[in-house]
Each structure stands twice: as C-alpha cells, then as structure tokens.
GROMACS .gro file of N, CA and C in nm:
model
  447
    1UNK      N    1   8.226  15.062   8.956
    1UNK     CA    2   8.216  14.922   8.926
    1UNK      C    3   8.201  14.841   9.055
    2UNK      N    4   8.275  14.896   9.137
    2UNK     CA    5   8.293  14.822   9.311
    2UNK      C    6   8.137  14.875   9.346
    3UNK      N    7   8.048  14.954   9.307
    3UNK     CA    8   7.942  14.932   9.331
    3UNK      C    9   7.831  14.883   9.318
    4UNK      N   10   7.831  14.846   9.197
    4UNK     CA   11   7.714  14.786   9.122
    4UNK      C   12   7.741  14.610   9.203
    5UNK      N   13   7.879  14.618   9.211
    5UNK     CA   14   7.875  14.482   9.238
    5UNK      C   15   7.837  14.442   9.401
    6UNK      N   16   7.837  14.540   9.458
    6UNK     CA   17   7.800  14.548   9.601
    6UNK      C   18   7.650  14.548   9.619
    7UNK      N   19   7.585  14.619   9.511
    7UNK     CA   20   7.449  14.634   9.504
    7UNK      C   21   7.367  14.517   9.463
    8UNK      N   22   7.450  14.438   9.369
    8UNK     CA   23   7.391  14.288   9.369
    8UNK      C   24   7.430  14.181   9.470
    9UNK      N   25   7.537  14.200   9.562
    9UNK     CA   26   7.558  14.122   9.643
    9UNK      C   27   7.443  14.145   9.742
   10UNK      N   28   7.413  14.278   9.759
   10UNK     CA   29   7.312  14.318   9.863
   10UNK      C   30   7.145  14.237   9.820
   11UNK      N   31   7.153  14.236   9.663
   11UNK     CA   32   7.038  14.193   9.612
   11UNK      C   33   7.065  14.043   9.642
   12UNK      N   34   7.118  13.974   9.636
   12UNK     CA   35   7.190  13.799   9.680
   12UNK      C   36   7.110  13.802   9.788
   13UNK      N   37   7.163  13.887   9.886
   13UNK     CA   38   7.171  13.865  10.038
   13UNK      C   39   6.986  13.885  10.060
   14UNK      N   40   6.963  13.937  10.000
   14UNK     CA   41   6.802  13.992  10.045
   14UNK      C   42   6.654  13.857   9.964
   15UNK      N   43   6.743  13.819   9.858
   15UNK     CA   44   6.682  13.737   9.825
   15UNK      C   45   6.678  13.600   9.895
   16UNK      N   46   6.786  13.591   9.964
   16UNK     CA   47   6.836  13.477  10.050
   16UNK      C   48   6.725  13.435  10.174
   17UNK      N   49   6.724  13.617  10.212
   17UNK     CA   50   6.624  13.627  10.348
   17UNK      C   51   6.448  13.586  10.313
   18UNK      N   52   6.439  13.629  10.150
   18UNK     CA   53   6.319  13.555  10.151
   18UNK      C   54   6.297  13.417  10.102
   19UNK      N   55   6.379  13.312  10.151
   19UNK     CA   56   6.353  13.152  10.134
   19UNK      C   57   6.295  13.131  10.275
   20UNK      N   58   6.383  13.227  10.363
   20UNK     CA   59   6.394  13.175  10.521
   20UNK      C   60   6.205  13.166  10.548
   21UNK      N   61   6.163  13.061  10.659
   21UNK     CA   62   6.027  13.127  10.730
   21UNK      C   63   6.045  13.317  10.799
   22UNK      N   64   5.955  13.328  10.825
   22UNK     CA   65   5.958  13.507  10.905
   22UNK      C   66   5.816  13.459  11.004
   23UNK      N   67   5.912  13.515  11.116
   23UNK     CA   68   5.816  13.579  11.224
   23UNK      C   69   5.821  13.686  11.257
   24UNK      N   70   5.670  13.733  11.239
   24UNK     CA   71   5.617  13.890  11.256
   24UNK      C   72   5.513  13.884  11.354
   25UNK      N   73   5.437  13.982  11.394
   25UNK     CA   74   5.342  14.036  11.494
   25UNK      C   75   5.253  14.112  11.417
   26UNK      N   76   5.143  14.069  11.416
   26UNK     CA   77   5.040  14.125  11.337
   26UNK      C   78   4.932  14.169  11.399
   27UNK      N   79   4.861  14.275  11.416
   27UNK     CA   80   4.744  14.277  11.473
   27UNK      C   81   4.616  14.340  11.355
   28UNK      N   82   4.519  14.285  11.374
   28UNK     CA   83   4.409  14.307  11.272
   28UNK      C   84   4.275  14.369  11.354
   29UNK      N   85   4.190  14.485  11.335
   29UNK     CA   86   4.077  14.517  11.381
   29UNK      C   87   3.994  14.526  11.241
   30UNK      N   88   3.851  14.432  11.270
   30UNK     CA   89   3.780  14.501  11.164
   30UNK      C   90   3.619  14.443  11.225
   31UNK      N   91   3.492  14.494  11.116
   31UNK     CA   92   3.398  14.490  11.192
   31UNK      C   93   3.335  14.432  11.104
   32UNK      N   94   3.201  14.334  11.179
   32UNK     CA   95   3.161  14.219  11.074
   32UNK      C   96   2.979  14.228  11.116
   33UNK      N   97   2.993  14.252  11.016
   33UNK     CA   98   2.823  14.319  10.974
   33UNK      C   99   2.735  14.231  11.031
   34UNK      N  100   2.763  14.116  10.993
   34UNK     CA  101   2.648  13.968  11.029
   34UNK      C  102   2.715  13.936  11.142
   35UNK      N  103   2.628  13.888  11.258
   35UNK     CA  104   2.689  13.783  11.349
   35UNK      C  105   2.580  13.683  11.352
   36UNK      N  106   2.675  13.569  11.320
   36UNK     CA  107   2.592  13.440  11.339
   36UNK      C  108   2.510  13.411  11.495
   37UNK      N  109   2.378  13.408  11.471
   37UNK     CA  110   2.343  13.355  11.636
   37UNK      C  111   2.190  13.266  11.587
   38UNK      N  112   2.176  13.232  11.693
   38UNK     CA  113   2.076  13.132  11.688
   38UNK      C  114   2.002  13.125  11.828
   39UNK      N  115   1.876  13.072  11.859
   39UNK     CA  116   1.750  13.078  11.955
   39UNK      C  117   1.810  12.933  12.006
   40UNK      N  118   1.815  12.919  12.156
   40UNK     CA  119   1.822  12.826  12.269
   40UNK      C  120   1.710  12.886  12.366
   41UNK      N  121   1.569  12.768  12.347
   41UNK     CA  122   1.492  12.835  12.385
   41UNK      C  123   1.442  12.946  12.373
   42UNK      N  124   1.416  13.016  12.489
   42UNK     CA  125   1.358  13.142  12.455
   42UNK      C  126   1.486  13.267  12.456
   43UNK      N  127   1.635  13.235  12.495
   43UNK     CA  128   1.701  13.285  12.536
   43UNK      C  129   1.781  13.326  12.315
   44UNK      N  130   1.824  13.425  12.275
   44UNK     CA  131   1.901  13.398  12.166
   44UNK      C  132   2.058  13.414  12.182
   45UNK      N  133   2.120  13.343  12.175
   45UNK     CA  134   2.282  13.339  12.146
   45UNK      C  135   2.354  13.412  12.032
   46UNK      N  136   2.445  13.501  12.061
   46UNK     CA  137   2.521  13.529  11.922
   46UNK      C  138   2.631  13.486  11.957
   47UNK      N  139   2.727  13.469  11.844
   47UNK     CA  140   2.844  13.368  11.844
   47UNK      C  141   2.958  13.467  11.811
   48UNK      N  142   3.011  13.538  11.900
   48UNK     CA  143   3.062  13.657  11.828
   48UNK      C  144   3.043  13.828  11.864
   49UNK      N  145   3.084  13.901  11.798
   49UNK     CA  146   3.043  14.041  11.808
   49UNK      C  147   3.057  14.092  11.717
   50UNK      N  148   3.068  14.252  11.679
   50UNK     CA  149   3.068  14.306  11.592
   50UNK      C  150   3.189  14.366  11.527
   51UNK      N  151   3.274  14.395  11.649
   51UNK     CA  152   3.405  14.448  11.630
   51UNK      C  153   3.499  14.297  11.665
   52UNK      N  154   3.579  14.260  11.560
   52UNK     CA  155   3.615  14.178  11.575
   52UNK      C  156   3.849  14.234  11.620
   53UNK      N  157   3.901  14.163  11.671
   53UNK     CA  158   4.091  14.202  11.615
   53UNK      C  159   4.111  14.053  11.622
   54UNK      N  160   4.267  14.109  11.638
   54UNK     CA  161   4.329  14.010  11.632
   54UNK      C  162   4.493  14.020  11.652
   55UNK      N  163   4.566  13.998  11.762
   55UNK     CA  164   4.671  14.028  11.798
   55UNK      C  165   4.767  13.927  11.836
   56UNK      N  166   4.912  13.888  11.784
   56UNK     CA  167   4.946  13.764  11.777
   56UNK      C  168   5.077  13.770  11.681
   57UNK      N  169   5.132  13.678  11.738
   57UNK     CA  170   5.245  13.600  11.618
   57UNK      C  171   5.176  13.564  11.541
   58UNK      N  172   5.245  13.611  11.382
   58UNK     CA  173   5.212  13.503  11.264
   58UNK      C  174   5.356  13.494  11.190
   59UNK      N  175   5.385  13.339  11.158
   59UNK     CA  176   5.465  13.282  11.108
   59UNK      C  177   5.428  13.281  10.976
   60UNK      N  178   5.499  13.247  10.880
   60UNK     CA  179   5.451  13.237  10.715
   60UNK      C  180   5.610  13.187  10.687
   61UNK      N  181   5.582  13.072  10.550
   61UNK     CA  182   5.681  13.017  10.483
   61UNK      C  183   5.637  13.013  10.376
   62UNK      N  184   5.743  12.979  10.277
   62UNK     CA  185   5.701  12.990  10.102
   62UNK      C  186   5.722  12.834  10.117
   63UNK      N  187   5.641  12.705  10.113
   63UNK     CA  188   5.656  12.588  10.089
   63UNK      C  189   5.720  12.571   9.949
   64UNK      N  190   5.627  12.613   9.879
   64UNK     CA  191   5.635  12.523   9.685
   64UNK      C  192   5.661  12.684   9.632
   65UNK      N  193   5.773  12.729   9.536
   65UNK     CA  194   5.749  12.875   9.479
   65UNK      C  195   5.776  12.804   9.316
   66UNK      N  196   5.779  12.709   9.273
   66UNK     CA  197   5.872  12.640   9.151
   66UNK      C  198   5.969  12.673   9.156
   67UNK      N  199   6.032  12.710   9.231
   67UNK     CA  200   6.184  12.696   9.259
   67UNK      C  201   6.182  12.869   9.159
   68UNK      N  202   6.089  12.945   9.184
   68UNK     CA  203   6.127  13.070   9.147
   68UNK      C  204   6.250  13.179   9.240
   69UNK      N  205   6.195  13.152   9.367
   69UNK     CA  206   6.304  13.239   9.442
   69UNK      C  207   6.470  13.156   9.443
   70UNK      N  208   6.459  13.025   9.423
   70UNK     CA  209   6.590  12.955   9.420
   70UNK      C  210   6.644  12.993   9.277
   71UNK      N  211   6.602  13.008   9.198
   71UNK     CA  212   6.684  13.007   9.080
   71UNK      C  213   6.676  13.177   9.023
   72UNK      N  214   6.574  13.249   9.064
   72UNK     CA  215   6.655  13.424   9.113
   72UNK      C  216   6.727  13.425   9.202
   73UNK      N  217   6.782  13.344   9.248
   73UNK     CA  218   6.881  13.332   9.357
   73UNK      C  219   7.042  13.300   9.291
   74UNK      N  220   6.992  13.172   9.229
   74UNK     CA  221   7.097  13.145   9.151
   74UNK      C  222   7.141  13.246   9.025
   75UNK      N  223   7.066  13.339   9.019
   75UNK     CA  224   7.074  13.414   8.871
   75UNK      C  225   7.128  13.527   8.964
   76UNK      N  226   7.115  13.565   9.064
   76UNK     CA  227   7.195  13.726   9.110
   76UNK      C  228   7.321  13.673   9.176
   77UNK      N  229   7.332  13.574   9.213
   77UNK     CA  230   7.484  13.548   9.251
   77UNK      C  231   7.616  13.488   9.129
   78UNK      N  232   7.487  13.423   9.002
   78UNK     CA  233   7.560  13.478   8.892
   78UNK      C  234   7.612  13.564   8.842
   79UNK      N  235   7.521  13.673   8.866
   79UNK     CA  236   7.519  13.825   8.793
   79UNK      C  237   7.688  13.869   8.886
   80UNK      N  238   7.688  13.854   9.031
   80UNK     CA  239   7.703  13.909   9.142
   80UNK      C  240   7.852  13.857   9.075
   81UNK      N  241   7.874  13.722   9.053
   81UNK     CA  242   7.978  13.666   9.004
   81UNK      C  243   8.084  13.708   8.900
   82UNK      N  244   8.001  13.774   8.801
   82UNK     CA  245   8.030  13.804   8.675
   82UNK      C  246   8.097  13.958   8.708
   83UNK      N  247   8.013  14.019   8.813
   83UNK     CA  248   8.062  14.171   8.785
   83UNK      C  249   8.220  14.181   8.939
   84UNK      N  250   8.230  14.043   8.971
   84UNK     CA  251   8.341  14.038   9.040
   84UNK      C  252   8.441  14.017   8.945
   85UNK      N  253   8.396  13.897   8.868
   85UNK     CA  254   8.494  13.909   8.723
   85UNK      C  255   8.574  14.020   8.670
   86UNK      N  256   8.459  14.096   8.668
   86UNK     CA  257   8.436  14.186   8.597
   86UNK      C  258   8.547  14.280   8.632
   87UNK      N  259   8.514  14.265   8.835
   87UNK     CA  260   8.608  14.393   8.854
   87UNK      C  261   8.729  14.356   8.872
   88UNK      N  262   8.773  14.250   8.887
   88UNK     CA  263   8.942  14.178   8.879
   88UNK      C  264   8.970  14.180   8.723
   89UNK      N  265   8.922  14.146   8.639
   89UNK     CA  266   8.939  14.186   8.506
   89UNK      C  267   9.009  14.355   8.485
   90UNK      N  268   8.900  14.472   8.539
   90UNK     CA  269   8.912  14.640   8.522
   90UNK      C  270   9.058  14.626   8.566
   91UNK      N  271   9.068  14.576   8.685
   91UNK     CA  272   9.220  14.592   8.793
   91UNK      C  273   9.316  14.581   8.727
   92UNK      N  274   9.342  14.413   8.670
   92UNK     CA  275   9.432  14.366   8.620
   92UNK      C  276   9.458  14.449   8.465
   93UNK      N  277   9.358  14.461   8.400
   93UNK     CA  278   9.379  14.570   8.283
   93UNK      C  279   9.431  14.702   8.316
   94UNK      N  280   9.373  14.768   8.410
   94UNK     CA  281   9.463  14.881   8.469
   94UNK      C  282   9.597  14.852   8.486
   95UNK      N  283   9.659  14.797   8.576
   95UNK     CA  284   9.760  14.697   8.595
   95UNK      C  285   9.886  14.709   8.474
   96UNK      N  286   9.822  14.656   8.373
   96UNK     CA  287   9.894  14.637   8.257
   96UNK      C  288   9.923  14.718   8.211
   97UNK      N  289   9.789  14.801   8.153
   97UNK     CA  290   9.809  14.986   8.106
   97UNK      C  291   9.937  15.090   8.202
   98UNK      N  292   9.904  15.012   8.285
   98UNK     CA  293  10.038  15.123   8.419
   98UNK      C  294  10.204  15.097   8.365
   99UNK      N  295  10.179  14.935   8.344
   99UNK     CA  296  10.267  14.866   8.320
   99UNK      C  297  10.363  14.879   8.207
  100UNK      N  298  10.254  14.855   8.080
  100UNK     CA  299  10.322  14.907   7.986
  100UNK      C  300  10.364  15.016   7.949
  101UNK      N  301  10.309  15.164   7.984
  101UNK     CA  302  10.360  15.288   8.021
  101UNK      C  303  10.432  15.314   8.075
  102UNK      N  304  10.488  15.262   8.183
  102UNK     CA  305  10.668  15.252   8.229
  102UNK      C  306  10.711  15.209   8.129
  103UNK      N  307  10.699  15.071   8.066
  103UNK     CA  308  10.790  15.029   7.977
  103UNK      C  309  10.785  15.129   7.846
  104UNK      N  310  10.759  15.163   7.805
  104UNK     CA  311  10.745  15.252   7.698
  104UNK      C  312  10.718  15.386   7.735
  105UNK      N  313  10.792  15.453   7.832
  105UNK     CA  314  10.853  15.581   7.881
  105UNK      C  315  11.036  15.523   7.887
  106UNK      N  316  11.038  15.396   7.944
  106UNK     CA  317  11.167  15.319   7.972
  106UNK      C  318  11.238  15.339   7.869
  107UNK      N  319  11.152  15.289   7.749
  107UNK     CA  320  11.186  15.279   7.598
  107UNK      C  321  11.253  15.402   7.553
  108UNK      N  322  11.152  15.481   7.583
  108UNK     CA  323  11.133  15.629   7.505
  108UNK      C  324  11.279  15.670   7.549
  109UNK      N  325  11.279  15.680   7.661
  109UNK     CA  326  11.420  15.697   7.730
  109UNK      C  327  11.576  15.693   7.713
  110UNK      N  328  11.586  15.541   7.689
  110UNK     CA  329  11.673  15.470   7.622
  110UNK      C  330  11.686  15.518   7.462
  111UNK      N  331  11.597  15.543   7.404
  111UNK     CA  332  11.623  15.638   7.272
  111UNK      C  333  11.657  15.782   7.303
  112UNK      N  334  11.609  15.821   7.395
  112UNK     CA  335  11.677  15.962   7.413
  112UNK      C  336  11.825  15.962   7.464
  113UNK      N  337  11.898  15.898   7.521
  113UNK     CA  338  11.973  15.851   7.558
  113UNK      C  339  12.120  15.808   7.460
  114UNK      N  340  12.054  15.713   7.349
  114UNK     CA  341  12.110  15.669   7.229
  114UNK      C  342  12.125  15.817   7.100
  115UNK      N  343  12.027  15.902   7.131
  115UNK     CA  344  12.017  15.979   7.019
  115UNK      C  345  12.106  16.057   7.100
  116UNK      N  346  12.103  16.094   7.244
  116UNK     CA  347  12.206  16.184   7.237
  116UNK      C  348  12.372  16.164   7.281
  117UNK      N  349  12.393  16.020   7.243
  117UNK     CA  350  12.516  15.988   7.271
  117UNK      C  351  12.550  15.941   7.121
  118UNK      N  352  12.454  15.923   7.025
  118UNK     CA  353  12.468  15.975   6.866
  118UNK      C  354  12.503  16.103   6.862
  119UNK      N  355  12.482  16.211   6.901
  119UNK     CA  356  12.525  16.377   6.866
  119UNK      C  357  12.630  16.405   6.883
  120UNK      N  358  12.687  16.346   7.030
  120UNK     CA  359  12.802  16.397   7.079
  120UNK      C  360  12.937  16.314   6.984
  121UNK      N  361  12.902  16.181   6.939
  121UNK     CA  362  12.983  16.142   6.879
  121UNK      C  363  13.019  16.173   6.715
  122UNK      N  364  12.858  16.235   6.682
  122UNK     CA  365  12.863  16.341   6.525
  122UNK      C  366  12.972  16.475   6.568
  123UNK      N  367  12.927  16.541   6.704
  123UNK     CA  368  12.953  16.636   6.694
  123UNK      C  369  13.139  16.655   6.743
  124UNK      N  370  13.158  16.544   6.774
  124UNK     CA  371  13.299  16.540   6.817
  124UNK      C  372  13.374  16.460   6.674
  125UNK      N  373  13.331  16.399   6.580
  125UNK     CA  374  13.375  16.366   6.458
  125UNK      C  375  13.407  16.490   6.407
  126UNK      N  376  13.290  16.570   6.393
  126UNK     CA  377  13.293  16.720   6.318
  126UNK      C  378  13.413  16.812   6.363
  127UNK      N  379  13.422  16.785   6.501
  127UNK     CA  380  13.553  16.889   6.558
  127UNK      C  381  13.632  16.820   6.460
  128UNK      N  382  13.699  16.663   6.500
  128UNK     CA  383  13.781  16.625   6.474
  128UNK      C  384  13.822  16.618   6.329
  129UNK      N  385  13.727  16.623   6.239
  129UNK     CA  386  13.751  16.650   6.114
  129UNK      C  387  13.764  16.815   6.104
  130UNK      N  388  13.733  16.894   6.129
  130UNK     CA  389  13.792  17.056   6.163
  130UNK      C  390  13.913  17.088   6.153
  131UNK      N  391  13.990  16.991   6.309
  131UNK     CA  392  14.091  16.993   6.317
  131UNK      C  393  14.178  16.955   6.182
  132UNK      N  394  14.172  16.830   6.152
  132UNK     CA  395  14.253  16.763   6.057
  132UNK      C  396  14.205  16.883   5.958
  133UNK      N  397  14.144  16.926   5.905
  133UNK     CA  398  14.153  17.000   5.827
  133UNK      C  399  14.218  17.158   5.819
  134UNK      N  400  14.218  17.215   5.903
  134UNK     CA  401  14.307  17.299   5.967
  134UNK      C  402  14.446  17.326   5.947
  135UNK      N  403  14.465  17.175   6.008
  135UNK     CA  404  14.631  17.115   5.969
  135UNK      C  405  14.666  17.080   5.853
  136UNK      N  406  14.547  17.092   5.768
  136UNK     CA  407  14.631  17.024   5.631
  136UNK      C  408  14.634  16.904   5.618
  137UNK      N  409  14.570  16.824   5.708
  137UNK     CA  410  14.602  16.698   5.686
  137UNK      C  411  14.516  16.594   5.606
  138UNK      N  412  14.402  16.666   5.542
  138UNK     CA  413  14.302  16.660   5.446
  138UNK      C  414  14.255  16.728   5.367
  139UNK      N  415  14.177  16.725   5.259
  139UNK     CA  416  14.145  16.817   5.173
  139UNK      C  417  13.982  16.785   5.207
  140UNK      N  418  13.949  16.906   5.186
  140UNK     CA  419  13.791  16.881   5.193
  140UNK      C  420  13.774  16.842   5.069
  141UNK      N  421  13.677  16.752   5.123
  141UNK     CA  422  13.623  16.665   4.979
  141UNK      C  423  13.517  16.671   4.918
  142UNK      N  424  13.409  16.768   4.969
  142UNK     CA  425  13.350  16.834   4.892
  142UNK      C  426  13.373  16.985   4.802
  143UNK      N  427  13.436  17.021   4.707
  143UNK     CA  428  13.463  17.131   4.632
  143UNK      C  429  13.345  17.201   4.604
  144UNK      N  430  13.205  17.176   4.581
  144UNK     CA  431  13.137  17.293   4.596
  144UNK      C  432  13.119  17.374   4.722
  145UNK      N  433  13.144  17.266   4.839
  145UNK     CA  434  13.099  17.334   4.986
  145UNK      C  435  13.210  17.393   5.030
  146UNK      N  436  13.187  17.484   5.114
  146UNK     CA  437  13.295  17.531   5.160
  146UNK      C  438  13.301  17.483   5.300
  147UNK      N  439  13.465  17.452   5.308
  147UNK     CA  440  13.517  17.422   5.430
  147UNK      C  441  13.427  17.425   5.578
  148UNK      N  442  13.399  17.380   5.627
  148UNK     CA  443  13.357  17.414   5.824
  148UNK      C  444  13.464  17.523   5.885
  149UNK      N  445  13.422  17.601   5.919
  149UNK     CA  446  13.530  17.729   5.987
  149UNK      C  447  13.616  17.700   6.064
   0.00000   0.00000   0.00000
C-alpha cells in the first residue's frame, strides 16, 4: 500500500516537472535537396548548402495546455491524497484489530480464571459435603444415588 502511494507521489512530482520551461541541447543534421540561389550578373549565388545542422540550446514552454497538465496535476495529488488516507486508515484499522485481540484474550482470561475458581469452590463444597456425610451429620438426599465415597 506504502507503495502505490509512493508511485503516485512520484507521478505528482513528474508531472510537476512538466509545467516548468526545459532547457536542452539539441543538435540537428539533415540535407536539403533544393538550394535557393539566384544570378548577380554573370556571377550565380546560392543561399545556403546542401548539408544543412544545427547545434544549440533550445528552450521550449507549454504556454496555453487548457489547463490539461494543471488539472492532471490536481487529479494525481488527489489520487496521491486518497491513498495516504488510505494508508493511515490500513494502520489505524490494524491498530484496533491488535487492540481488540488483547482485549478479548484479556477477556478470555478472566473467564478462565472465574471458571476455575468456580471448580475449586464446587470441588471443595463436594469434600465438604463428604465429610458431613461421613459423620452423620446428613443424610444424603438423594435415595436413588448412592452416597460419594
């Protein structure tokens, strides 16, 4: 997720670079079939040659685009926006999931805890009714069952 969102920030950043002007170095060779010339006197002039280049700075700017690169601009730092959302959203949901799984191991716990301090107090009733019975000092009160040993 931390990547996709890096990958549109990168897309932000690149779209950014093409509002800017750019200066580059260009060089051009090519060869031009016709050369313009013309008669001075008896002498003829050509204006030119055949092999032509061309070596040099060239600058270039996007004047007027309809505001296409500005508002793909505005649309990937939306996007870029959303999947930051996005990933503080994953976090904080993780977060919680962690969260509530302590608490409800905590839980779980505390019932294990209760159930077995329920047993010991069944199972120490049971002595204690044993005893008293032993001694005589009760009748078992169920007559089909027989006594606890």
């Amino acid at each position: 997720m931390r990547a996709s969102y890096e990958a549109i920030q990168d897309q932000a950043d690149s779209q950014k670079q093409a509002l800017l002007p750019k200066l580059t170095i260009e060089g051009i060779d090519y060869y031009q079939t016709t050369v313009t010339s013309f008669k001075v006197g008896l002498k003829t002039v050509t204006l030119g040659d055949h092999n032509n280049y061309s070596v040099g700075p060239v600058l270039t700017a996007t004047l007027f685009d309809s505001s296409q690169l500005t508002k793909s601009l505005q649309s990937t730092l939306a996007l870029a926006n959303s999947k930051h959302e996005d990933l503080q959203f994953g976090t904080m949901q993780l977060l919680l999931n962690v969260r509530l799984a302590y608490f409800r191991t905590q839980q779980d716990l505390e019932t294990l805890l209760f159930t077995g301090n329920a047993l010991k107090l069944a199972q120490a009733q049971e002595k204690d009714i044993s005893k008293r019975f032993a001694a005589g000092s009760i009748l078992w009160p169920f007559a089909k069952v027989d006594p606890p040993p």
